[in-house]
Short mmCIF file of C-alpha atoms and ligand atoms in Angstrom, two decimals:
data_model
loop_
_atom_site.label_atom_id
_atom_site.label_comp_id
_atom_site.label_asym_id
_atom_site.label_seq_id
_atom_site.Cartn_x
_atom_site.Cartn_y
_atom_site.Cartn_z
CA MET A 1 -116.86 -37.05 91.27
CA GLU A 2 -115.14 -39.84 89.34
CA LYS A 3 -112.28 -38.66 87.18
CA ASN A 4 -113.18 -37.03 83.84
CA THR A 5 -116.93 -36.77 84.36
CA ILE A 6 -119.46 -33.98 83.88
CA ALA A 7 -122.20 -33.17 86.39
CA ILE A 8 -125.46 -31.71 85.06
CA ILE A 9 -127.92 -30.37 87.62
CA SER A 10 -131.11 -28.77 86.32
CA SER A 11 -133.73 -26.62 88.07
CA ASN A 12 -137.28 -27.61 88.84
CA ASP A 13 -140.16 -26.82 86.51
CA ILE A 14 -142.74 -24.17 87.16
CA LYS A 15 -145.93 -26.21 87.47
CA HIS A 16 -149.13 -24.82 86.00
CA THR A 17 -152.58 -24.93 87.54
CA ASN A 18 -155.59 -25.62 85.30
CA ALA A 19 -155.44 -22.39 83.32
CA ASP A 20 -152.64 -19.82 83.04
CA ASP A 21 -151.86 -19.50 86.72
CA VAL A 22 -148.81 -21.18 88.21
CA MET A 23 -148.11 -22.97 91.47
CA GLY A 24 -145.40 -21.40 93.60
CA PHE A 25 -141.90 -22.15 92.31
CA ALA A 26 -139.63 -24.24 94.53
CA GLN A 27 -136.08 -24.66 93.28
CA ASN A 28 -134.34 -28.02 92.99
CA ASN A 29 -132.42 -27.81 96.25
CA ASP A 30 -129.29 -29.53 94.95
CA LEU A 31 -129.04 -26.80 92.32
CA PHE A 32 -129.71 -24.06 94.88
CA TYR A 33 -127.14 -25.56 97.25
CA LEU A 34 -124.45 -25.62 94.56
CA SER A 35 -125.21 -22.31 92.84
CA GLY A 36 -127.46 -20.09 94.98
CA ILE A 37 -129.68 -19.52 91.93
CA ASP A 38 -133.40 -19.53 92.66
CA GLN A 39 -134.73 -19.17 89.11
CA GLU A 40 -136.41 -21.62 86.74
CA GLU A 41 -134.72 -22.94 83.57
CA THR A 42 -131.27 -22.92 85.16
CA ILE A 43 -128.69 -25.67 84.52
CA LEU A 44 -125.37 -26.13 86.28
CA VAL A 45 -122.59 -27.98 84.45
CA LEU A 46 -119.44 -28.99 86.35
CA TYR A 47 -116.52 -30.63 84.59
CA PRO A 48 -113.49 -30.40 86.90
CA ASN A 49 -111.12 -32.26 84.54
CA ALA A 50 -112.04 -30.31 81.38
CA TYR A 51 -109.01 -29.52 79.25
CA LYS A 52 -109.99 -25.86 78.83
CA SER A 53 -110.48 -24.07 82.15
CA GLU A 54 -113.55 -22.18 80.81
CA ASN A 55 -115.39 -25.52 80.55
CA ARG A 56 -114.90 -26.49 84.20
CA GLU A 57 -117.87 -24.58 85.59
CA ILE A 58 -120.72 -23.31 83.42
CA LEU A 59 -124.04 -21.99 84.65
CA PHE A 60 -126.91 -21.66 82.17
CA VAL A 61 -129.74 -19.23 82.88
CA LYS A 62 -132.84 -18.26 80.97
CA GLU A 63 -132.32 -15.41 78.52
CA THR A 64 -134.79 -12.70 79.30
CA ASN A 65 -136.53 -10.36 76.83
CA GLU A 66 -138.89 -7.38 76.73
CA HIS A 67 -141.99 -9.57 76.85
CA ILE A 68 -140.84 -11.41 79.99
CA LYS A 69 -139.75 -8.09 81.52
CA ILE A 70 -143.19 -6.54 80.95
CA TRP A 71 -145.16 -9.49 82.29
CA ASP A 72 -142.93 -11.06 84.96
CA GLY A 73 -140.36 -8.39 85.72
CA GLU A 74 -136.60 -8.67 85.85
CA LYS A 75 -134.89 -12.05 85.49
CA LEU A 76 -131.24 -12.66 86.28
CA SER A 77 -128.66 -11.04 84.01
CA LYS A 78 -125.41 -12.88 83.30
CA GLU A 79 -123.53 -10.45 85.57
CA HIS A 80 -125.95 -10.89 88.47
CA THR A 81 -125.92 -14.68 88.05
CA SER A 82 -122.15 -14.68 88.21
CA LYS A 83 -122.15 -12.48 91.31
CA ILE A 84 -124.61 -14.74 93.18
CA SER A 85 -123.03 -18.03 92.17
CA GLY A 86 -119.34 -17.13 92.04
CA ILE A 87 -119.24 -18.90 88.67
CA LYS A 88 -117.44 -16.93 85.95
CA ARG A 89 -118.91 -18.48 82.82
CA ILE A 90 -122.63 -17.82 82.43
CA GLU A 91 -124.47 -18.88 79.28
CA TRP A 92 -128.10 -18.79 78.15
CA THR A 93 -130.09 -21.99 78.69
CA ASN A 94 -131.04 -22.08 75.00
CA ASP A 95 -127.38 -22.78 74.21
CA PHE A 96 -127.04 -25.68 76.69
CA GLU A 97 -127.28 -28.57 74.19
CA LYS A 98 -124.88 -26.94 71.75
CA ILE A 99 -122.25 -26.17 74.42
CA LEU A 100 -122.56 -29.58 76.08
CA GLN A 101 -122.00 -31.26 72.71
CA LEU A 102 -118.62 -29.49 72.48
CA ILE A 103 -117.37 -31.09 75.70
CA ALA A 104 -119.40 -34.30 76.02
CA PHE A 105 -117.02 -36.57 74.11
CA GLU A 106 -113.99 -35.31 76.00
CA ALA A 107 -115.59 -36.84 79.15
CA ASP A 108 -116.15 -40.47 80.11
CA GLY A 109 -119.37 -40.08 82.02
CA PHE A 110 -122.10 -37.93 83.50
CA TYR A 111 -123.40 -37.26 87.00
CA LEU A 112 -127.12 -36.45 86.78
CA GLY A 113 -129.51 -35.17 89.44
CA HIS A 114 -132.48 -37.19 90.66
CA ASN A 115 -134.88 -36.99 93.60
CA GLU A 116 -133.76 -39.92 95.78
CA HIS A 117 -136.02 -39.31 98.77
CA VAL A 118 -137.41 -42.68 99.92
CA LYS A 119 -140.90 -41.22 100.06
CA ARG A 120 -140.67 -39.53 96.69
CA ALA A 121 -144.08 -39.58 95.05
CA THR A 122 -144.23 -42.68 92.91
CA TYR A 123 -147.16 -41.62 90.76
CA ASN A 124 -146.68 -40.34 87.24
CA GLN A 125 -144.82 -37.09 87.75
CA GLN A 126 -141.96 -36.48 85.35
CA THR A 127 -139.69 -33.71 86.58
CA LEU A 128 -137.22 -31.70 84.55
CA GLN A 129 -134.46 -33.82 86.11
CA ASP A 130 -136.19 -36.99 84.90
CA LYS A 131 -136.45 -35.49 81.41
CA THR A 132 -132.75 -34.52 81.51
CA ILE A 133 -131.80 -38.12 82.39
CA GLN A 134 -133.90 -39.47 79.53
CA TRP A 135 -132.56 -36.88 77.06
CA CYS A 136 -128.92 -37.37 78.06
CA LYS A 137 -129.04 -41.16 77.93
CA GLU A 138 -130.61 -41.06 74.47
CA LYS A 139 -128.10 -38.53 73.17
CA TYR A 140 -125.01 -40.04 74.84
CA PRO A 141 -125.82 -43.74 75.29
CA LEU A 142 -122.25 -44.99 75.64
CA HIS A 143 -121.14 -42.71 78.50
CA GLN A 144 -121.08 -43.95 82.09
CA TYR A 145 -123.83 -42.60 84.34
CA HIS A 146 -123.55 -41.67 88.02
CA ARG A 147 -125.89 -40.30 90.72
CA ALA A 148 -125.20 -36.67 91.69
CA ALA A 149 -127.59 -37.10 94.65
CA LYS A 150 -125.17 -39.53 96.26
CA ILE A 151 -122.68 -36.67 96.53
CA THR A 152 -125.08 -33.92 97.58
CA ARG A 153 -126.61 -36.12 100.27
CA ALA A 154 -123.14 -36.37 101.81
CA LEU A 155 -122.56 -32.59 101.60
CA ARG A 156 -125.94 -31.05 102.44
CA PRO A 157 -126.55 -32.59 105.89
CA ILE A 158 -123.57 -30.75 107.36
CA LYS A 159 -124.63 -27.15 107.53
CA ALA A 160 -122.32 -24.15 107.16
CA SER A 161 -122.71 -21.37 109.71
CA GLN A 162 -124.65 -19.24 107.18
CA GLU A 163 -127.13 -22.08 106.72
CA ILE A 164 -127.57 -22.45 110.46
CA THR A 165 -128.23 -18.71 110.73
CA LEU A 166 -131.03 -19.03 108.17
CA ILE A 167 -132.59 -22.04 109.94
CA GLN A 168 -132.41 -20.12 113.21
CA LYS A 169 -134.09 -17.12 111.57
CA ALA A 170 -136.85 -19.40 110.26
CA ALA A 171 -137.24 -20.86 113.77
CA ASN A 172 -137.43 -17.38 115.28
CA ILE A 173 -140.27 -16.41 112.95
CA SER A 174 -142.05 -19.65 113.93
CA ILE A 175 -141.67 -18.72 117.59
CA GLU A 176 -143.24 -15.31 116.97
CA GLY A 177 -146.06 -16.97 115.04
CA PHE A 178 -146.68 -19.38 117.91
CA HIS A 179 -147.00 -16.48 120.34
CA ARG A 180 -149.64 -14.96 118.05
CA VAL A 181 -151.53 -18.28 118.09
CA LEU A 182 -151.42 -18.39 121.89
CA LYS A 183 -153.03 -14.92 121.98
CA ALA A 184 -155.65 -15.80 119.34
CA ILE A 185 -156.88 -19.21 120.51
CA LYS A 186 -160.30 -19.29 122.12
CA PRO A 187 -163.30 -21.62 122.20
CA ASN A 188 -165.07 -21.84 118.83
CA CYS A 189 -162.28 -20.21 116.85
CA LYS A 190 -161.61 -21.88 113.50
CA GLU A 191 -158.46 -23.89 112.85
CA TYR A 192 -157.80 -21.72 109.78
CA GLU A 193 -157.89 -18.59 111.94
CA LEU A 194 -154.92 -19.97 113.87
CA GLU A 195 -153.22 -20.84 110.56
CA ALA A 196 -153.73 -17.20 109.53
CA GLU A 197 -151.81 -16.01 112.60
CA LEU A 198 -148.84 -18.14 111.49
CA THR A 199 -149.12 -16.86 107.91
CA PHE A 200 -149.18 -13.26 109.15
CA SER A 201 -145.91 -13.75 111.03
CA ILE A 202 -144.19 -15.28 108.02
CA ILE A 203 -145.15 -12.53 105.59
CA LYS A 204 -144.54 -9.73 108.09
CA ASN A 205 -141.04 -11.01 108.86
CA GLY A 206 -139.91 -11.52 105.28
CA GLY A 207 -140.22 -15.30 105.30
CA THR A 208 -140.56 -16.93 101.90
CA ARG A 209 -143.52 -19.20 102.68
CA HIS A 210 -144.77 -21.83 105.08
CA ALA A 211 -142.21 -24.65 105.10
CA PHE A 212 -145.19 -26.92 104.35
CA LYS A 213 -148.96 -26.57 104.59
CA PRO A 214 -149.35 -26.24 108.36
CA ILE A 215 -151.29 -28.80 110.35
CA VAL A 216 -153.78 -27.11 112.68
CA ALA A 217 -155.70 -30.06 114.07
CA SER A 218 -158.17 -29.74 116.94
CA GLY A 219 -159.43 -32.68 119.00
CA LYS A 220 -159.44 -36.01 117.21
CA ASN A 221 -158.20 -34.39 113.96
CA ALA A 222 -154.74 -34.51 115.55
CA CYS A 223 -154.79 -38.30 115.18
CA ALA A 224 -154.69 -37.94 111.36
CA LEU A 225 -150.95 -37.41 111.01
CA HIS A 226 -151.09 -35.30 107.83
CA TYR A 227 -154.42 -33.54 108.52
CA ASN A 228 -154.20 -30.08 106.98
CA THR A 229 -157.63 -29.00 105.79
CA ASN A 230 -157.69 -26.83 108.93
CA ASP A 231 -161.39 -26.14 108.50
CA ASN A 232 -162.91 -27.30 111.79
CA ILE A 233 -164.02 -25.46 114.88
CA CYS A 234 -161.78 -25.58 117.97
CA LYS A 235 -164.01 -26.67 120.83
CA ALA A 236 -163.52 -25.89 124.51
CA GLY A 237 -161.98 -28.93 126.20
CA ASP A 238 -160.08 -29.99 123.08
CA MET A 239 -156.37 -29.66 122.47
CA VAL A 240 -155.10 -28.27 119.15
CA LEU A 241 -151.99 -29.74 117.53
CA LEU A 242 -150.03 -27.23 115.42
CA ASP A 243 -147.25 -28.63 113.23
CA PHE A 244 -145.83 -25.74 111.28
CA GLY A 245 -142.63 -24.40 109.79
CA VAL A 246 -141.23 -21.33 108.16
CA CYS A 247 -139.15 -21.15 105.01
CA TYR A 248 -136.67 -18.26 105.18
CA GLY A 249 -134.07 -17.75 102.46
CA ASN A 250 -135.01 -21.29 101.31
CA TYR A 251 -134.09 -22.83 104.71
CA ASN A 252 -136.78 -24.31 106.94
CA SER A 253 -137.88 -24.76 110.50
CA ASP A 254 -140.29 -27.51 111.58
CA THR A 255 -141.98 -27.42 114.98
CA THR A 256 -145.02 -28.90 116.71
CA ARG A 257 -146.91 -27.71 119.77
CA CYS A 258 -150.20 -28.79 121.37
CA ILE A 259 -152.31 -26.24 123.22
CA PRO A 260 -155.65 -26.30 125.06
CA VAL A 261 -158.48 -24.38 123.36
CA ASN A 262 -159.84 -22.99 126.62
CA GLY A 263 -156.45 -22.23 128.14
CA LYS A 264 -156.41 -25.17 130.57
CA PHE A 265 -155.25 -28.72 129.86
CA SER A 266 -157.57 -31.43 131.28
CA GLU A 267 -155.96 -33.93 133.66
CA ARG A 268 -155.83 -36.59 130.92
CA GLN A 269 -154.39 -34.16 128.38
CA LYS A 270 -151.75 -33.21 130.95
CA GLU A 271 -150.83 -36.86 131.47
CA ILE A 272 -150.40 -37.50 127.76
CA TYR A 273 -148.66 -34.19 127.09
CA SER A 274 -146.23 -34.79 129.96
CA ALA A 275 -145.45 -38.27 128.62
CA VAL A 276 -144.65 -36.87 125.17
CA LEU A 277 -142.63 -34.00 126.65
CA TYR A 278 -140.62 -36.50 128.70
CA CYS A 279 -139.84 -38.48 125.50
CA LEU A 280 -138.82 -35.27 123.73
CA LYS A 281 -136.51 -34.19 126.55
CA GLU A 282 -134.93 -37.63 127.02
CA GLY A 283 -134.92 -38.58 123.34
CA SER A 284 -133.33 -35.33 122.16
CA LYS A 285 -130.34 -36.01 124.44
CA LEU A 286 -129.53 -38.92 122.10
CA LEU A 287 -129.01 -36.55 119.18
CA LYS A 288 -125.24 -36.22 119.34
CA PRO A 289 -122.17 -37.07 117.24
CA GLY A 290 -121.64 -40.75 116.49
CA VAL A 291 -125.26 -41.82 116.98
CA ILE A 292 -126.84 -43.65 114.03
CA PRO A 293 -130.32 -42.18 113.37
CA ALA A 294 -131.79 -45.67 112.95
CA ASP A 295 -130.52 -46.63 116.46
CA TYR A 296 -131.84 -43.39 117.90
CA GLU A 297 -135.29 -44.24 116.48
CA LYS A 298 -135.18 -47.57 118.36
CA GLN A 299 -134.29 -45.82 121.62
CA MET A 300 -137.11 -43.33 121.11
CA ALA A 301 -139.54 -46.20 120.50
CA TYR A 302 -138.53 -47.73 123.89
CA LEU A 303 -139.12 -44.39 125.59
CA VAL A 304 -142.59 -44.02 124.09
CA GLU A 305 -143.43 -47.67 124.82
CA GLU A 306 -142.54 -47.14 128.48
CA GLN A 307 -144.82 -44.09 128.62
CA LEU A 308 -147.69 -45.94 126.93
CA ILE A 309 -147.48 -48.57 129.67
CA LYS A 310 -147.55 -45.86 132.35
CA LEU A 311 -150.58 -44.25 130.70
CA GLY A 312 -152.40 -47.61 130.86
CA LEU A 313 -152.63 -47.85 127.08
CA LEU A 314 -150.37 -50.93 126.89
CA HIS A 315 -149.83 -53.73 129.39
CA ALA A 316 -146.26 -54.62 130.31
CA SER A 317 -147.08 -58.34 130.16
CA GLU A 318 -148.35 -58.06 126.57
CA VAL A 319 -145.39 -55.91 125.54
CA ALA A 320 -143.04 -58.56 126.96
CA LYS A 321 -144.44 -61.18 124.60
CA GLN A 322 -145.09 -58.96 121.57
CA ASP A 323 -143.94 -59.86 118.06
CA PRO A 324 -140.83 -57.64 117.59
CA GLU A 325 -141.84 -57.23 113.94
CA LYS A 326 -145.20 -55.79 115.01
CA PRO A 327 -144.56 -53.88 118.26
CA LEU A 328 -147.69 -52.85 120.12
CA TYR A 329 -146.64 -49.21 120.54
CA LYS A 330 -147.29 -48.68 116.82
CA LYS A 331 -151.00 -48.52 117.58
CA TYR A 332 -150.42 -45.17 119.32
CA PHE A 333 -147.13 -43.98 117.85
CA MET A 334 -146.69 -44.72 114.18
CA HIS A 335 -144.12 -42.33 112.73
CA GLY A 336 -140.39 -41.64 112.82
CA THR A 337 -139.07 -39.03 115.24
CA ALA A 338 -136.06 -37.46 113.59
CA HIS A 339 -135.28 -36.14 110.16
CA HIS A 340 -132.63 -33.85 108.77
CA LEU A 341 -133.80 -30.27 108.31
CA GLY A 342 -132.47 -27.67 105.90
CA LEU A 343 -133.29 -26.72 102.33
CA ASP A 344 -135.88 -29.48 102.43
CA VAL A 345 -138.06 -29.97 105.49
CA HIS A 346 -137.30 -33.67 105.27
CA ASP A 347 -133.76 -32.95 104.19
CA VAL A 348 -131.31 -35.32 102.53
CA GLY A 349 -129.18 -37.62 104.71
CA LEU A 350 -129.10 -41.34 105.36
CA TYR A 351 -130.62 -43.05 108.41
CA SER A 352 -127.64 -45.39 108.43
CA GLU A 353 -125.00 -42.65 108.75
CA ALA A 354 -123.75 -41.39 112.09
CA LEU A 355 -124.65 -37.89 113.23
CA GLN A 356 -121.91 -35.28 112.93
CA PRO A 357 -121.47 -31.73 114.21
CA GLY A 358 -123.23 -29.26 111.92
CA MET A 359 -126.21 -31.49 111.18
CA VAL A 360 -129.67 -30.18 112.06
CA LEU A 361 -132.43 -32.65 112.96
CA THR A 362 -135.90 -32.56 114.37
CA CYS A 363 -137.03 -34.57 117.36
CA GLU A 364 -140.76 -35.26 117.33
CA PRO A 365 -142.29 -37.96 119.51
CA GLY A 366 -146.07 -38.29 119.64
CA ILE A 367 -148.93 -40.30 121.13
CA TYR A 368 -152.26 -40.58 119.28
CA ILE A 369 -155.39 -42.01 120.91
CA PRO A 370 -158.34 -41.70 118.49
CA GLU A 371 -160.76 -43.34 120.96
CA GLU A 372 -160.09 -40.49 123.41
CA GLY A 373 -160.01 -37.76 120.71
CA ILE A 374 -156.47 -36.84 121.72
CA GLY A 375 -153.37 -36.60 119.54
CA CYS A 376 -150.19 -35.09 120.93
CA ARG A 377 -146.86 -34.46 119.21
CA LEU A 378 -144.05 -32.11 120.28
CA GLU A 379 -141.27 -31.17 117.89
CA ASN A 380 -138.09 -29.14 118.23
CA ASP A 381 -135.11 -28.54 115.93
CA TYR A 382 -131.59 -29.43 117.12
CA LEU A 383 -128.15 -28.51 115.84
CA ILE A 384 -125.61 -31.28 116.50
CA THR A 385 -122.43 -29.93 118.11
CA ASP A 386 -119.13 -31.49 119.23
CA ILE A 387 -120.51 -32.03 122.71
CA GLY A 388 -124.18 -32.80 122.07
CA ASN A 389 -126.76 -30.49 120.58
CA ILE A 390 -128.31 -27.04 120.73
CA ASN A 391 -132.07 -26.63 120.63
CA LEU A 392 -132.71 -23.97 117.96
CA THR A 393 -136.34 -23.77 119.10
CA GLN A 394 -135.57 -23.39 122.80
CA GLU A 395 -137.52 -20.12 122.97
CA MET A 396 -140.79 -21.64 121.75
CA PRO A 397 -142.91 -22.19 124.89
CA ILE A 398 -143.45 -25.86 125.70
CA GLU A 399 -144.00 -26.32 129.46
CA ILE A 400 -147.64 -26.86 130.49
CA GLU A 401 -147.81 -23.94 132.96
CA GLU A 402 -146.05 -21.59 130.55
CA ILE A 403 -148.53 -22.35 127.78
CA GLU A 404 -151.55 -22.00 130.05
CA ASP A 405 -150.22 -18.68 131.40
CA LEU A 406 -149.59 -17.28 127.93
CA ILE A 407 -153.09 -18.21 126.70
CA ASN A 408 -154.69 -16.67 129.75
CA ILE A 409 -152.80 -13.34 129.80
N1 LIG B 501 -144.44 -31.61 109.37
C1 LIG B 501 -143.69 -32.65 108.90
C2 LIG B 501 -142.86 -33.24 109.95
O1 LIG B 501 -142.98 -32.89 111.11
O2 LIG B 501 -142.01 -34.03 109.69
MN1 MN B 502 -143.37 -30.98 111.76
MN1 MN B 503 -140.72 -32.89 111.33
#
């Protein structure tokens, strides 16, 4: 932080459905990362240069009462909040404005939180962080303003060993779920029945939730990249694409596998699957310290392009004279193949910054051919180390024979 500034990081809102029910709460991950507090109406205030030491770290939590206790159960006490966060001074959220006012004019500026993801929903959706920015700028118009997300996006990509343990645990639950799917798949089963096998594993193993609504896409549904209605019938002869993840202790896994409904890949499915698996194996070797993610994406695109030519989907002569701004491979492979993974499934971290040990990224090449009713993507999670990477999802079956054997046991 710049000298003599105050950072204010607020929690996410609880969003309501139509009536009095609520959507599941997901904490603002910058706040969780900095405090470990997973409760709504929490605000973290950091002022490292404050004159009085008691003003350097203050964590505000919601004051509970008998009514809340009867309806929602226990909320965090001040003592418990302090124990989780390691922050000594805990105050009630209702006193935030009053306490901030006492220190605001001692400081020169504020760092405020904001969702800076490039794909952040642009439609009208005002978050508590947005409201805090608006409120603070109105109340303190002559302070300088800075982006807290610029700092957290430098910190969060490099995972501590405890964070890696949680991602590994999430991956392990995913692996168990995938084994359940392999046992359950059969001709005419429903996509949602396979989703239920994954859900069972998460709940049974103490996972928090799916990392995202899983994609269980049979046949041509796999060509819709974000298909997740999961309400079709899995037909013999089709392949099913499962892109799923587990959230455990707020850390996520993110994996994709493609499996044949009747336990045997067709020759064409094998060709496409092998091409994607080759790209995954070769491409993931590029995930190592010093590599710029944007350059890695280019290398992966070359790998997929080469495979598309081998599969007869592109002609080398046309590729040679293609417009580099509109490469032909995009017809069959239209998404990125690596993202940081952690508290968010698409975790913070810049595509322009070199990989470093401790980062965790996915690798997820795919080939989608709607005219053949085949979509194939394979996705693993990799921890970057000093000498390369470790596949955290190594134990999730991926070889063709292994998958066929497991379905047919
Ligand atoms: N399921 C989202 C992704 O693979 O990035
Ligand atoms: Mn995925
Ligand atoms: Mn992914």
